[in-house]
XYZ file of C-alpha atoms in Angstrom:
249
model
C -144.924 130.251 27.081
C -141.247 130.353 25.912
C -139.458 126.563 25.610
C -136.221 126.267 25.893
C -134.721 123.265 23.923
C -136.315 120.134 22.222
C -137.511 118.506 25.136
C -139.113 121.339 26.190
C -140.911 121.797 22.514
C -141.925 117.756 22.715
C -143.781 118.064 26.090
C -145.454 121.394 24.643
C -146.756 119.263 21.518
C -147.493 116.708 24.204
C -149.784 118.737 25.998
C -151.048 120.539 23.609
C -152.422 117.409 21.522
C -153.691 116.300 24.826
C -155.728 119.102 25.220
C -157.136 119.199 21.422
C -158.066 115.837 21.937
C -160.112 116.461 25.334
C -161.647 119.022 23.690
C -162.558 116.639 20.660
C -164.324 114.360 22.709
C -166.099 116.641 25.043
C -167.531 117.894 21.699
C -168.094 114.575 20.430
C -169.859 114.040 23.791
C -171.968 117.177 22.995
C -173.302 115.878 19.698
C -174.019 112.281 20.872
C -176.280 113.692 23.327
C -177.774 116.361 21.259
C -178.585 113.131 19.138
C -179.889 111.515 21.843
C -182.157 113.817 23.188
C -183.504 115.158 19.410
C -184.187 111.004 19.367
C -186.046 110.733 22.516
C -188.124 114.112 21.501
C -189.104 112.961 18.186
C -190.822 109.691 19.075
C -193.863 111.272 21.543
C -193.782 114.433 19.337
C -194.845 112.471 16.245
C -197.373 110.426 18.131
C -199.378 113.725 19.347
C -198.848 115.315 15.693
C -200.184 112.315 14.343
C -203.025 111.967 16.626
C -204.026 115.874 16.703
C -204.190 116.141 12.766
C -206.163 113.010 12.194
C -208.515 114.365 14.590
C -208.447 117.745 12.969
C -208.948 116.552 9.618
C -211.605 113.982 10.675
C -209.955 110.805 9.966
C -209.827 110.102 13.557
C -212.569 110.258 16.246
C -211.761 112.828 18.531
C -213.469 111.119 21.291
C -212.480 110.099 25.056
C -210.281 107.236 24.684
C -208.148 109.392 21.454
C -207.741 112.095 23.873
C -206.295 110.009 26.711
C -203.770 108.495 24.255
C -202.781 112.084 23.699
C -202.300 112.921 27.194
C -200.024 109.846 27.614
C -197.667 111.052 24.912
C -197.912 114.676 26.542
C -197.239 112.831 29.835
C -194.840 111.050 28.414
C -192.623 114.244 26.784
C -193.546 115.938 30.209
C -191.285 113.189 32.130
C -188.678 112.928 29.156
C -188.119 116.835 30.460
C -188.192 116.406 34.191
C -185.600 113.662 33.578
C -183.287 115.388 31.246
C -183.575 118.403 33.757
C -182.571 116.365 36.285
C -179.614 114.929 34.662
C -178.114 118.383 34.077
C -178.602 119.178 37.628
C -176.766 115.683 38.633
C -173.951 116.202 35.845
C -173.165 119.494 36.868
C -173.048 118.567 40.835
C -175.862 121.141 41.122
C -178.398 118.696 42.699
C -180.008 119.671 46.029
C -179.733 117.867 49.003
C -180.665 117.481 52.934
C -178.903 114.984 54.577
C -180.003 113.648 57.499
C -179.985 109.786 59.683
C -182.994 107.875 57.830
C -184.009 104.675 58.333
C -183.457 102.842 54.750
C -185.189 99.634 55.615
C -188.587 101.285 55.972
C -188.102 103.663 52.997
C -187.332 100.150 50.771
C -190.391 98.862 52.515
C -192.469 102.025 51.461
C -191.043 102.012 47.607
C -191.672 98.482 47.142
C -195.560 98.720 47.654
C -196.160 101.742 45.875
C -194.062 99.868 42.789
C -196.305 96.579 43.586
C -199.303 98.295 41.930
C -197.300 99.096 39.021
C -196.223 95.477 38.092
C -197.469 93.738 35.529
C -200.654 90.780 36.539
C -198.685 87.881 37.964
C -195.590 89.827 38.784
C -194.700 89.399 42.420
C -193.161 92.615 43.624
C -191.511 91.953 47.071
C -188.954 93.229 49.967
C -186.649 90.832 51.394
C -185.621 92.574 54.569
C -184.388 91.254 57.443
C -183.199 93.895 59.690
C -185.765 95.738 61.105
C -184.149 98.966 60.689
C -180.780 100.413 58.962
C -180.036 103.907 59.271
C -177.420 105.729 56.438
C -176.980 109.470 56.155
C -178.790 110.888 53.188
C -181.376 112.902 51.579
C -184.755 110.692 52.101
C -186.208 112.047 48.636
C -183.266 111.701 46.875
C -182.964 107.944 47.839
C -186.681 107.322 46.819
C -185.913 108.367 43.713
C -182.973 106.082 43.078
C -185.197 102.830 44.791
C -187.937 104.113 42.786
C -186.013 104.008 39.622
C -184.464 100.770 40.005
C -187.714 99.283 40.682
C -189.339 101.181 38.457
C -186.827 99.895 35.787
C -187.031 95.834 36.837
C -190.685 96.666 37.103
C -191.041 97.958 33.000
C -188.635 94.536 31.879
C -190.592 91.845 34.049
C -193.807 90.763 32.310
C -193.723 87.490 34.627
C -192.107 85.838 37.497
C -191.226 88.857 40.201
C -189.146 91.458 41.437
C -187.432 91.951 44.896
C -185.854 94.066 46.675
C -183.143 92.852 49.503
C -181.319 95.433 52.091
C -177.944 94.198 53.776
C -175.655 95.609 55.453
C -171.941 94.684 54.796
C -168.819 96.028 56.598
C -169.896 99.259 57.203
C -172.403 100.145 54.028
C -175.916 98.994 53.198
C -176.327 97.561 50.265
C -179.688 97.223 48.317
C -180.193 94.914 45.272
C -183.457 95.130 43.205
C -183.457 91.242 41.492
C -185.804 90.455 38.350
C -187.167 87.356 36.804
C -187.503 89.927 33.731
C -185.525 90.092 30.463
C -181.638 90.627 31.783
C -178.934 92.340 29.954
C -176.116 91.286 27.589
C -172.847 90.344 29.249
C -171.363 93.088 26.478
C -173.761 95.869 27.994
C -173.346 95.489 32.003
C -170.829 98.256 32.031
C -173.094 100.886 30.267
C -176.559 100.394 32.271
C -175.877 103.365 34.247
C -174.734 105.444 31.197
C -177.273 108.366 30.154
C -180.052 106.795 27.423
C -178.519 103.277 27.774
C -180.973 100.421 26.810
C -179.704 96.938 26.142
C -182.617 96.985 23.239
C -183.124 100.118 21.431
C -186.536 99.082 20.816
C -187.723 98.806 24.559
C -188.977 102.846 24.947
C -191.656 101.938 22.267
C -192.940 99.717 24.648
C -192.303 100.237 27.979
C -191.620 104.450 28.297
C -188.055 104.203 29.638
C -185.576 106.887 27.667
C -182.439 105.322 29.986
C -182.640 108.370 32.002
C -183.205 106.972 35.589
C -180.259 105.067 36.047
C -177.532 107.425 35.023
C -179.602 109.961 37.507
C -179.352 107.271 40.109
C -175.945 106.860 39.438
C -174.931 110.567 40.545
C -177.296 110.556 43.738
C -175.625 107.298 45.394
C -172.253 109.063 44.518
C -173.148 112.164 45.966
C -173.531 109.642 49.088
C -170.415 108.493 49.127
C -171.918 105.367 47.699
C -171.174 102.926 44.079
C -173.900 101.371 41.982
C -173.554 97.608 40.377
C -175.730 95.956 37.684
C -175.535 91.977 37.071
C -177.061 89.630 34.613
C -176.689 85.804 33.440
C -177.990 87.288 29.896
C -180.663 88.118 28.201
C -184.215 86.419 29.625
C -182.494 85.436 32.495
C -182.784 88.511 34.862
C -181.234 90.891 36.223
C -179.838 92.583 39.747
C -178.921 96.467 39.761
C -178.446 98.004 43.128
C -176.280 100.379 45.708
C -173.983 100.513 48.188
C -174.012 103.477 50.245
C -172.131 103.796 53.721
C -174.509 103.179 57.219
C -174.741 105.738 59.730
């Protein structure tokens, strides 16, 4: 491209360094998540190593309740996979869907039992829903994935008190908040819970399985419905609320 005069040279620069430094952070981008993803790999990788040598060299009992803690770190690397194939899809706007008119109030009925058996003893697991029906315009699988992950999520966090999910509807959109008694997020970290690998506490997969993988999924399907997502917290141990709006039928 020929420029013609200073000005013409300064916008070139202009652009130019614009586009070197997009390009530096898309590759920056590209390393955090190999990072990431080498990270969330290594944990359940060692585990099974651990477990299958000790068993091969005879230092551990290769009996029934050994090989079940295997398949839970297999199971565990299996979803880690699922999830990080399913957050390419989303990223790359090459998820699948079939929209249709649903009835949301009986799908948040229907996610909120089967995540009832998954709480913790103690932990009421509840839907607070008024309306007898709502219908929206979406994929019915897709949006049992994203209720399934929020409650999934305030489900891992909430060792006492309980969990519930409400459905509204508000000038034009229904709007679904999944509320926890559980261990709420930092003030500093609201704006990243939907961000891919995001925990508040980098020591929470050990214990509870999540790799932060869920919500930034989520994220993408409630978009791809011409929805938002929102996350709120008074702070740590005092809860939290993460939900959707989407727009009603």
């Amino acid at each position: 491209m020929n420029a013609n005069g200073p000005a013409e040279v300064a916008a070139l620069g202009d652009a130019f360094n614009r586009m070197a430094d997009s390009l530096e952070e898309a590759e920056e981008l590209r390393r955090r998540l190999v990072a990431d993803v080498a990270h969330e790999l290594r944990n359940p990788i060692a585990a099974i190593r651990a477990q299958v040598e000790g068993m091969a060299e005879g230092v551990l009992p290769a009996d029934a309740a050994r090989l079940d803690s295997v398949v839970d770190d297999v199971m565990h690397l299996s979803l880690l996979v699922d999830d990080l194939q399913g957050l390419s899809l989303a990223e790359a706007g090459k998820l699948h869907y079939d929209f249709g008119e649903l009835d949301l109030a009986s799908l948040v009925r229907k996610e909120v039992a089967r995540a009832a058996e998954h709480a913790a003893p103690g932990v009421v697991v509840s839907a607070d829903v008024a309306e007898k029906a709502l219908a929206v315009l979406g994929d019915e699988l897709r949006l049992s994935e994203v209720l399934r992950n929020l409650l999934s999520n305030a489900v891992r966090h909430t060792s006492q008190g309980s969990v519930t999910a409400s459905l509204s509807s508000d000038e034009g959109f229904a709007v679904v908040r999944v509320t926890d008694t559980g261990e709420g997020i930092p003030a500093a970290d609201l704006p990243y819970v939907f961000e891919r690998f995001y925990r508040a506490d980098t020591s929470r997969s050990a214990h509870t399985g999540g790799a932060g993988l869920g919500l930034a999924i989520s994220r993408r399907i409630v978009e791809d419905h011409g929805g938002t997502v929102f996350a709120e917290s008074d702070g740590e141990g005092r809860g939290a609320t993460v939900g959707f709006r989407i727009p009603r039928a």
